[in-house]
Amino acid sequence: MKKIYRANILFTKERTSFEVLEHGYVAVEDGLVTGVASDLKTLDSEGAEVVDFGDSLLIPAMNDVHVHAPQYRNQGIAMDLELLPWLQNYTFPEESKYVDTAYAERMYRRFVRDLWRFGTMRATVFATVHKDSTRLLMNLFKETGMGAQVGKVDMNRNCPDALCETVDDAIKDNEELIAEFNKPDGLVRPIITPRFIPSCTPELLQACGELAKKYNLPVQSHLSENMSEIAWVAELEPESRHYGDAYNRYGLFGQTPTVMAHCVWTDGEELEMMKKNRVMVAHCPTSNFNLGSGMSPIRTFLEEDVPVGLGSDISGGHDLSIFKMIVYAIQVSKMHWQRNREKAFLTLPEAFWIATKSAGRLYGKVGSFEPGYEFDALVIDDSDLNFDHYSLMHRLERYIYMGDDRQITHRFCRGQEIAEPKV
């Protein structure tokens, strides 16, 4: 059924500026935007239901391009450790619990519900090595109507025995999930997920690359997050010119759509390879600070036309809200600017565009209200924040910096309103 939504509409068609329509209209049919206008008369409204959200804001929904669902319980814990000891002492023990599907369901239901709370309608997710728990998570996303790329994590070295698998088992388990969930136009689909180079032998990395090519599936992993990790990769992959090249040699670096988390220390040849291969950066500012990794050079990535999205990286990060990641990304860029005034810090339109339209390319045409884009949207009633009659731009900025899930009144994914998931 055709619907037309009336509200104060804001979105970023281009990186540097907002499109702003005061009391404008968005027309939606079969889950797709068919038009956006300031005047209803300019839209084909015949037979359409007009839904009026009054003075609320209508914006694209958030996309989280890097999050670890099984680390949900560990949010805000062990934030005084660097990456590698944090993995060994906290993350791997928690992920080992997901062999128990009852435990997995209890935690995953809360995780999906909280993504919904914060207005994240699409996510690119790491699960665990456990096939059954990964299937359960994918079915929970399907149940809610939210979009996700979910990866069964693959690893077979430098990890606890409970999380170590054989290459044959990794292939078999992945192919079972691929057969079940790799459907054309599916909202929930598999993504090939070697955890990172240190946890995967060359044989496993090769197998992951072959799976991605065989089924034309996207890839996700971690890249150049921490100096100790980078040194370790250089020891494990001495024939590779840099960390990114270690993935590239196995067909895991842009041969199919690829997102790499962090990229804190990416430069030189690695940056050039990312640019050439169109590898997306998942910028996770809170995680990079919490684990002492550093500050990802987002302005450089934008200048070099490297795709960028935002990730919460639970539980290296401590907050699931991508709105807060917008704020932190701007603040990180200001710290870079203090060191190099030639690199301008991010503006609000740029950070919002990264979180919506730029990140949304992982899922197709997502993250904008341009015709042909899938209607992923949030309705924000900011009346409790808008007590001094701010401009629409300032209202959105104030919400991003000061608001929370209580102001989100409606959530849409691919044109369908998404109810609160059951816990």
Coordinates of C-alpha atoms in Angstrom, one line a residue:
M1 CA 0.0 0.0 0.0
K2 CA 1.2 3.5 -0.8
K3 CA 1.8 5.8 2.2
I4 CA 2.8 9.4 2.5
Y5 CA 4.5 10.6 5.7
R6 CA 4.3 14.2 6.8
A7 CA 6.9 15.6 9.3
N8 CA 10.0 17.8 9.5
I9 CA 12.3 15.9 7.2
L10 CA 16.1 15.9 7.4
F11 CA 18.6 13.7 5.5
T12 CA 22.0 13.9 3.8
K13 CA 21.8 13.4 0.1
E14 CA 25.3 14.8 -0.1
R15 CA 28.1 14.5 2.5
T16 CA 28.4 18.2 3.3
S17 CA 24.9 19.4 3.8
F18 CA 21.4 18.4 5.0
E19 CA 18.3 18.3 2.9
V20 CA 15.7 20.0 5.2
L21 CA 11.9 20.1 4.4
E22 CA 9.8 21.8 7.1
H23 CA 6.5 19.9 7.3
G24 CA 7.5 18.0 4.2
Y25 CA 6.3 14.7 2.7
V26 CA 7.9 11.4 1.9
A27 CA 6.0 8.9 -0.3
V28 CA 6.6 5.2 0.2
E29 CA 5.4 2.2 -1.8
D30 CA 6.5 -1.4 -1.5
G31 CA 9.1 -0.4 1.0
L32 CA 10.8 2.1 -1.3
V33 CA 10.8 5.9 -1.3
T34 CA 9.0 7.1 -4.4
G35 CA 9.3 10.8 -3.8
V36 CA 10.0 13.6 -1.3
A37 CA 8.6 17.1 -1.5
S38 CA 7.6 20.2 0.4
D39 CA 4.2 20.2 -1.2
L40 CA 1.9 17.2 -1.2
K41 CA 0.5 18.4 -4.6
T42 CA 3.8 17.6 -6.3
L43 CA 3.6 13.9 -5.2
D44 CA 1.4 11.2 -6.7
S45 CA -0.9 10.9 -3.7
E46 CA -3.8 9.1 -5.4
G47 CA -4.9 6.2 -3.2
A48 CA -2.2 6.9 -0.6
E49 CA -2.8 7.0 3.1
V50 CA -1.3 10.2 4.5
V51 CA 0.2 9.7 8.0
D52 CA 0.9 13.0 9.8
F53 CA 3.6 13.0 12.5
G54 CA 3.0 16.7 13.3
D55 CA 6.0 18.7 14.4
S56 CA 8.2 15.6 14.9
L57 CA 11.5 15.0 13.0
L58 CA 11.7 12.3 10.4
I59 CA 15.2 11.1 9.6
P60 CA 16.9 8.0 8.1
A61 CA 17.4 5.2 10.6
M62 CA 20.9 4.3 12.0
N63 CA 23.2 1.6 10.7
D64 CA 25.8 -0.1 12.9
V65 CA 28.5 -1.6 10.6
H66 CA 30.5 -3.3 13.4
V67 CA 29.1 -4.9 16.5
H68 CA 29.8 -8.1 18.5
A69 CA 26.4 -9.5 19.6
P70 CA 27.8 -12.1 22.1
Q71 CA 29.8 -9.4 23.9
Y72 CA 26.5 -7.6 24.9
R73 CA 26.8 -8.8 28.5
N74 CA 30.3 -7.4 28.8
Q75 CA 29.5 -3.7 28.0
G76 CA 31.4 -1.4 30.3
I77 CA 33.6 -4.2 31.7
A78 CA 37.5 -4.4 31.7
M79 CA 37.9 -1.0 30.0
D80 CA 41.4 -0.6 31.6
L81 CA 42.9 -3.3 29.3
E82 CA 44.4 -3.2 25.8
L83 CA 43.0 -5.3 23.0
L84 CA 44.9 -8.6 23.3
P85 CA 44.6 -9.1 27.1
W86 CA 41.0 -7.9 26.9
L87 CA 40.2 -10.6 24.3
Q88 CA 42.0 -13.4 26.3
N89 CA 40.6 -12.6 29.8
Y90 CA 37.1 -11.4 29.1
T91 CA 35.9 -11.7 25.5
F92 CA 36.8 -15.3 24.7
P93 CA 35.4 -16.6 28.0
E94 CA 32.1 -14.9 27.4
E95 CA 31.8 -16.0 23.8
S96 CA 32.5 -19.6 24.9
K97 CA 29.1 -19.6 26.8
Y98 CA 27.3 -19.4 23.4
V99 CA 27.6 -23.1 22.9
D100 CA 24.5 -23.1 25.1
T101 CA 21.6 -21.9 22.9
A102 CA 19.4 -21.1 25.9
Y103 CA 22.0 -18.7 27.2
A104 CA 22.4 -17.3 23.7
E105 CA 18.7 -16.7 23.2
R106 CA 18.5 -14.8 26.5
M107 CA 21.4 -12.5 25.7
Y108 CA 20.6 -12.1 22.0
R109 CA 17.0 -11.1 22.6
R110 CA 18.2 -8.3 24.8
F111 CA 20.8 -7.3 22.3
V112 CA 18.3 -7.1 19.4
R113 CA 15.8 -5.2 21.6
D114 CA 18.5 -2.6 22.5
L115 CA 19.5 -2.1 18.9
W116 CA 15.8 -1.4 18.2
R117 CA 15.7 1.0 21.2
F118 CA 18.5 3.1 19.9
G119 CA 17.1 3.3 16.3
T120 CA 19.5 1.0 14.6
M121 CA 17.5 -0.8 11.9
R122 CA 20.5 -2.4 10.1
A123 CA 23.6 -4.0 11.6
T124 CA 26.6 -5.9 10.5
V125 CA 27.2 -8.4 13.3
F126 CA 29.8 -10.8 14.6
A127 CA 28.2 -13.8 16.3
T128 CA 30.5 -16.7 17.6
V129 CA 31.9 -19.9 16.2
H130 CA 28.7 -21.7 17.2
K131 CA 26.4 -22.5 14.3
D132 CA 23.3 -23.1 16.3
S133 CA 23.5 -19.9 18.2
T134 CA 24.3 -17.9 15.1
R135 CA 21.2 -19.4 13.4
L136 CA 19.2 -18.3 16.4
L137 CA 20.5 -14.7 16.2
M138 CA 19.6 -14.6 12.5
N139 CA 16.1 -15.8 13.2
L140 CA 15.6 -13.3 15.9
F141 CA 16.5 -10.5 13.4
K142 CA 14.0 -12.0 11.0
E143 CA 11.4 -12.2 13.7
T144 CA 11.7 -8.5 14.4
G145 CA 11.8 -7.3 10.7
M146 CA 15.1 -5.5 11.2
G147 CA 17.9 -5.9 8.7
A148 CA 21.3 -7.6 9.5
Q149 CA 24.4 -9.2 8.1
V150 CA 25.3 -11.8 10.6
G151 CA 28.6 -13.7 10.6
K152 CA 29.4 -17.0 12.1
V153 CA 32.9 -16.2 13.4
D154 CA 35.7 -18.4 12.1
M155 CA 38.9 -19.1 14.0
N156 CA 41.2 -22.0 14.5
R157 CA 44.4 -20.7 16.3
N158 CA 45.4 -18.5 19.2
C159 CA 42.1 -19.0 21.0
P160 CA 40.6 -21.2 23.7
D161 CA 39.9 -24.8 22.8
A162 CA 36.2 -24.2 23.3
L163 CA 36.3 -21.6 20.4
C164 CA 38.7 -23.4 18.1
E165 CA 37.3 -25.2 15.1
T166 CA 38.7 -27.2 12.2
V167 CA 38.7 -25.7 8.7
D168 CA 36.3 -28.5 7.5
D169 CA 33.9 -27.7 10.3
A170 CA 34.1 -24.0 9.5
I171 CA 33.2 -24.6 5.9
K172 CA 30.4 -27.0 6.7
D173 CA 28.8 -24.8 9.3
N174 CA 29.0 -21.7 7.1
E175 CA 27.5 -23.5 4.1
E176 CA 24.6 -24.7 6.2
L177 CA 23.8 -21.1 7.2
I178 CA 24.4 -19.8 3.7
A179 CA 21.9 -22.4 2.3
E180 CA 19.3 -21.3 4.8
F181 CA 19.7 -17.5 4.8
N182 CA 21.4 -16.4 1.6
K183 CA 18.1 -15.4 -0.1
P184 CA 17.8 -12.6 -2.8
D185 CA 16.5 -9.4 -1.2
G186 CA 16.6 -11.1 2.3
L187 CA 16.8 -8.6 5.2
V188 CA 18.9 -11.0 7.2
R189 CA 21.9 -12.5 5.3
P190 CA 25.2 -14.2 6.1
I191 CA 28.6 -12.5 6.0
I192 CA 31.9 -14.3 5.9
T193 CA 33.7 -13.6 9.2
P194 CA 37.3 -14.6 9.8
R195 CA 37.8 -13.0 13.3
F196 CA 41.2 -11.5 12.4
I197 CA 44.5 -12.7 11.0
P198 CA 46.0 -13.9 14.4
S199 CA 43.0 -16.3 15.0
C200 CA 43.0 -17.8 11.5
T201 CA 45.5 -20.1 9.8
P202 CA 46.3 -19.5 6.2
E203 CA 44.2 -22.6 5.3
L204 CA 41.2 -21.1 7.1
L205 CA 41.7 -17.7 5.5
Q206 CA 41.9 -19.3 2.1
A207 CA 38.7 -21.3 2.8
C208 CA 36.9 -18.1 3.9
G209 CA 38.0 -16.3 0.7
E210 CA 36.7 -19.2 -1.4
L211 CA 33.3 -19.1 0.4
A212 CA 33.0 -15.4 -0.2
K213 CA 33.8 -15.8 -3.9
K214 CA 31.6 -19.0 -4.4
Y215 CA 28.5 -17.4 -2.9
N216 CA 29.3 -13.8 -3.7
L217 CA 29.0 -12.9 0.0
P218 CA 30.4 -9.9 1.8
V219 CA 33.3 -10.1 4.3
Q220 CA 33.9 -8.5 7.7
S221 CA 37.0 -8.5 10.0
H222 CA 39.4 -6.3 11.9
L223 CA 42.3 -4.3 10.5
S224 CA 45.2 -2.3 12.0
E225 CA 43.4 -1.7 15.3
N226 CA 46.3 -1.9 17.8
M227 CA 50.1 -1.7 17.5
S228 CA 50.7 -5.0 19.2
E229 CA 48.2 -6.7 17.0
I230 CA 49.9 -5.3 13.8
A231 CA 53.3 -6.5 15.0
W232 CA 51.8 -10.0 15.6
V233 CA 50.3 -10.1 12.1
A234 CA 53.7 -9.2 10.6
E235 CA 55.2 -12.2 12.4
L236 CA 52.3 -14.6 11.3
E237 CA 52.2 -13.4 7.7
P238 CA 55.8 -12.4 6.8
E239 CA 55.0 -12.6 3.0
S240 CA 52.4 -9.8 3.3
R241 CA 53.4 -6.2 2.7
H242 CA 51.0 -5.0 5.4
Y243 CA 48.0 -6.1 7.4
G244 CA 45.5 -5.4 4.6
D245 CA 47.6 -7.4 2.2
A246 CA 47.4 -10.4 4.5
Y247 CA 43.6 -10.4 3.8
N248 CA 44.0 -9.5 0.2
R249 CA 46.1 -12.5 -0.6
Y250 CA 43.2 -14.8 0.5
G251 CA 40.5 -12.9 -1.4
L252 CA 39.1 -11.1 1.7
F253 CA 39.8 -7.5 0.9
G254 CA 37.3 -6.1 -1.5
Q255 CA 37.0 -9.0 -3.9
T256 CA 33.4 -9.0 -2.6
P257 CA 31.9 -6.1 -0.5
T258 CA 34.2 -5.8 2.6
V259 CA 34.0 -3.9 5.9
M260 CA 37.1 -3.7 8.1
A261 CA 36.7 -2.5 11.7
H262 CA 39.0 0.2 13.2
C263 CA 41.8 1.0 10.7
V264 CA 43.4 3.2 13.4
W265 CA 46.9 2.9 12.0
T266 CA 46.0 2.5 8.3
D267 CA 48.2 4.6 5.9
G268 CA 50.5 4.3 3.0
E269 CA 50.1 1.1 0.8
E270 CA 47.4 -0.2 3.0
L271 CA 45.3 2.9 2.5
E272 CA 45.9 2.8 -1.2
M273 CA 44.8 -0.8 -1.4
M274 CA 41.6 0.0 0.6
K275 CA 40.9 2.8 -1.8
K276 CA 41.5 0.7 -4.9
N277 CA 39.4 -2.2 -3.5
R278 CA 36.6 -0.1 -2.1
V279 CA 37.0 -1.6 1.4
M280 CA 34.8 0.1 4.0
V281 CA 36.1 1.4 7.3
A282 CA 34.0 0.7 10.3
H283 CA 34.9 3.6 12.6
C284 CA 34.4 2.7 16.2
P285 CA 35.5 5.7 18.3
T286 CA 34.5 4.5 21.8
S287 CA 36.2 1.2 21.3
N288 CA 39.4 2.8 20.1
F289 CA 39.6 5.0 23.1
N290 CA 38.5 2.3 25.7
L291 CA 41.1 -0.2 24.5
G292 CA 43.8 2.4 24.1
S293 CA 44.1 1.7 20.3
G294 CA 44.3 5.2 19.1
M295 CA 42.3 7.6 16.8
S296 CA 41.2 6.5 13.3
P297 CA 42.0 9.2 10.7
I298 CA 38.5 9.6 9.3
R299 CA 39.2 12.9 7.5
T300 CA 42.0 11.2 5.5
F301 CA 39.7 8.3 4.6
L302 CA 37.0 10.8 3.3
E303 CA 39.6 12.8 1.4
E304 CA 40.9 9.6 -0.2
D305 CA 37.3 8.5 -1.1
V306 CA 37.5 5.4 1.2
P307 CA 34.0 4.3 2.3
V308 CA 33.3 4.8 6.0
G309 CA 30.5 3.8 8.4
L310 CA 30.1 3.9 12.1
G311 CA 30.2 0.9 14.5
S312 CA 29.4 0.6 18.2
D313 CA 31.8 -2.3 18.5
I314 CA 30.1 -3.7 21.6
S315 CA 31.8 -4.5 23.9
G316 CA 35.1 -2.8 23.1
G317 CA 32.7 0.1 22.8
H318 CA 30.4 0.7 25.7
D319 CA 27.4 2.3 24.0
L320 CA 25.0 0.8 21.3
S321 CA 23.7 4.2 20.2
I322 CA 25.0 5.2 16.8
F323 CA 23.8 8.7 17.6
K324 CA 26.4 8.8 20.3
M325 CA 29.0 7.4 17.8
I326 CA 28.2 10.4 15.6
V327 CA 29.1 12.7 18.5
Y328 CA 32.3 10.7 19.4
A329 CA 33.4 10.6 15.7
I330 CA 33.2 14.4 15.6
Q331 CA 35.1 14.7 18.8
V332 CA 37.9 12.3 17.6
S333 CA 38.2 14.3 14.4
K334 CA 38.6 17.5 16.5
M335 CA 41.5 15.8 18.4
H336 CA 43.2 15.1 15.1
W337 CA 42.6 18.7 14.1
Q338 CA 44.4 19.9 17.1
R339 CA 47.5 18.1 15.8
N340 CA 47.1 19.0 12.2
R341 CA 45.0 22.1 11.4
E342 CA 45.1 21.3 7.7
K343 CA 42.8 18.3 8.4
A344 CA 39.4 19.9 9.1
F345 CA 37.3 18.2 11.8
L346 CA 34.0 16.5 10.9
T347 CA 30.9 18.6 10.6
L348 CA 27.5 17.3 11.8
P349 CA 26.2 16.7 8.2
E350 CA 29.3 14.7 7.4
A351 CA 29.1 12.5 10.5
F352 CA 25.3 12.0 10.0
W353 CA 26.0 11.0 6.3
I354 CA 28.6 8.5 7.5
A355 CA 26.1 6.9 9.8
T356 CA 23.2 6.8 7.3
K357 CA 23.9 7.0 3.5
S358 CA 27.6 6.0 3.6
A359 CA 27.1 3.1 5.9
G360 CA 23.8 2.1 4.2
R361 CA 25.6 1.1 1.0
L362 CA 26.5 -2.1 2.8
Y363 CA 22.8 -3.1 2.7
G364 CA 21.9 -1.8 -0.8
K365 CA 20.2 1.6 -1.3
V366 CA 19.7 2.4 2.4
G367 CA 20.2 5.6 4.4
S368 CA 18.6 8.4 2.4
F369 CA 15.1 9.5 1.4
E370 CA 16.0 9.8 -2.3
P371 CA 13.7 8.0 -4.7
G372 CA 14.6 4.3 -5.0
Y373 CA 16.0 4.1 -1.5
E374 CA 14.5 1.6 1.0
F375 CA 12.5 3.5 3.6
D376 CA 14.5 3.0 6.9
A377 CA 13.4 5.8 9.1
L378 CA 13.0 7.2 12.6
V379 CA 10.4 9.6 13.9
I380 CA 11.7 11.8 16.7
D381 CA 9.4 13.7 19.1
D382 CA 11.9 16.1 20.5
S383 CA 9.3 18.4 22.2
D384 CA 10.9 17.9 25.6
L385 CA 14.2 19.1 24.2
N386 CA 12.9 21.8 21.9
F387 CA 11.8 24.2 24.6
D388 CA 13.1 27.4 22.9
H389 CA 11.9 26.9 19.3
Y390 CA 15.2 26.0 17.7
S391 CA 15.6 25.7 14.0
L392 CA 15.2 22.2 12.5
M393 CA 18.9 21.8 12.1
H394 CA 19.5 22.8 15.7
R395 CA 16.7 20.5 16.9
L396 CA 18.4 17.5 15.2
E397 CA 21.8 18.5 16.6
R398 CA 20.4 18.9 20.0
Y399 CA 18.7 15.5 19.8
I400 CA 21.9 13.8 18.6
Y401 CA 23.9 15.3 21.5
M402 CA 21.3 15.2 24.2
G403 CA 18.5 12.9 23.3
D404 CA 18.0 9.1 23.7
D405 CA 15.6 6.3 22.8
R406 CA 12.7 7.9 24.7
Q407 CA 12.3 10.5 22.0
I408 CA 12.0 7.9 19.2
T409 CA 8.3 7.2 18.6
H410 CA 8.3 5.2 15.4
R411 CA 10.9 3.0 13.7
F412 CA 10.7 1.7 10.1
C413 CA 12.8 -0.8 8.2
R414 CA 12.2 -1.3 4.4
G415 CA 8.9 0.5 4.8
Q416 CA 7.5 -1.6 7.7
E417 CA 7.0 -0.2 11.1
I418 CA 9.0 -2.2 13.6
A419 CA 7.4 -3.1 16.9
E420 CA 9.5 -3.5 20.1
P421 CA 11.1 -7.0 20.0
K422 CA 10.1 -9.4 22.7
V423 CA 12.7 -10.1 25.5

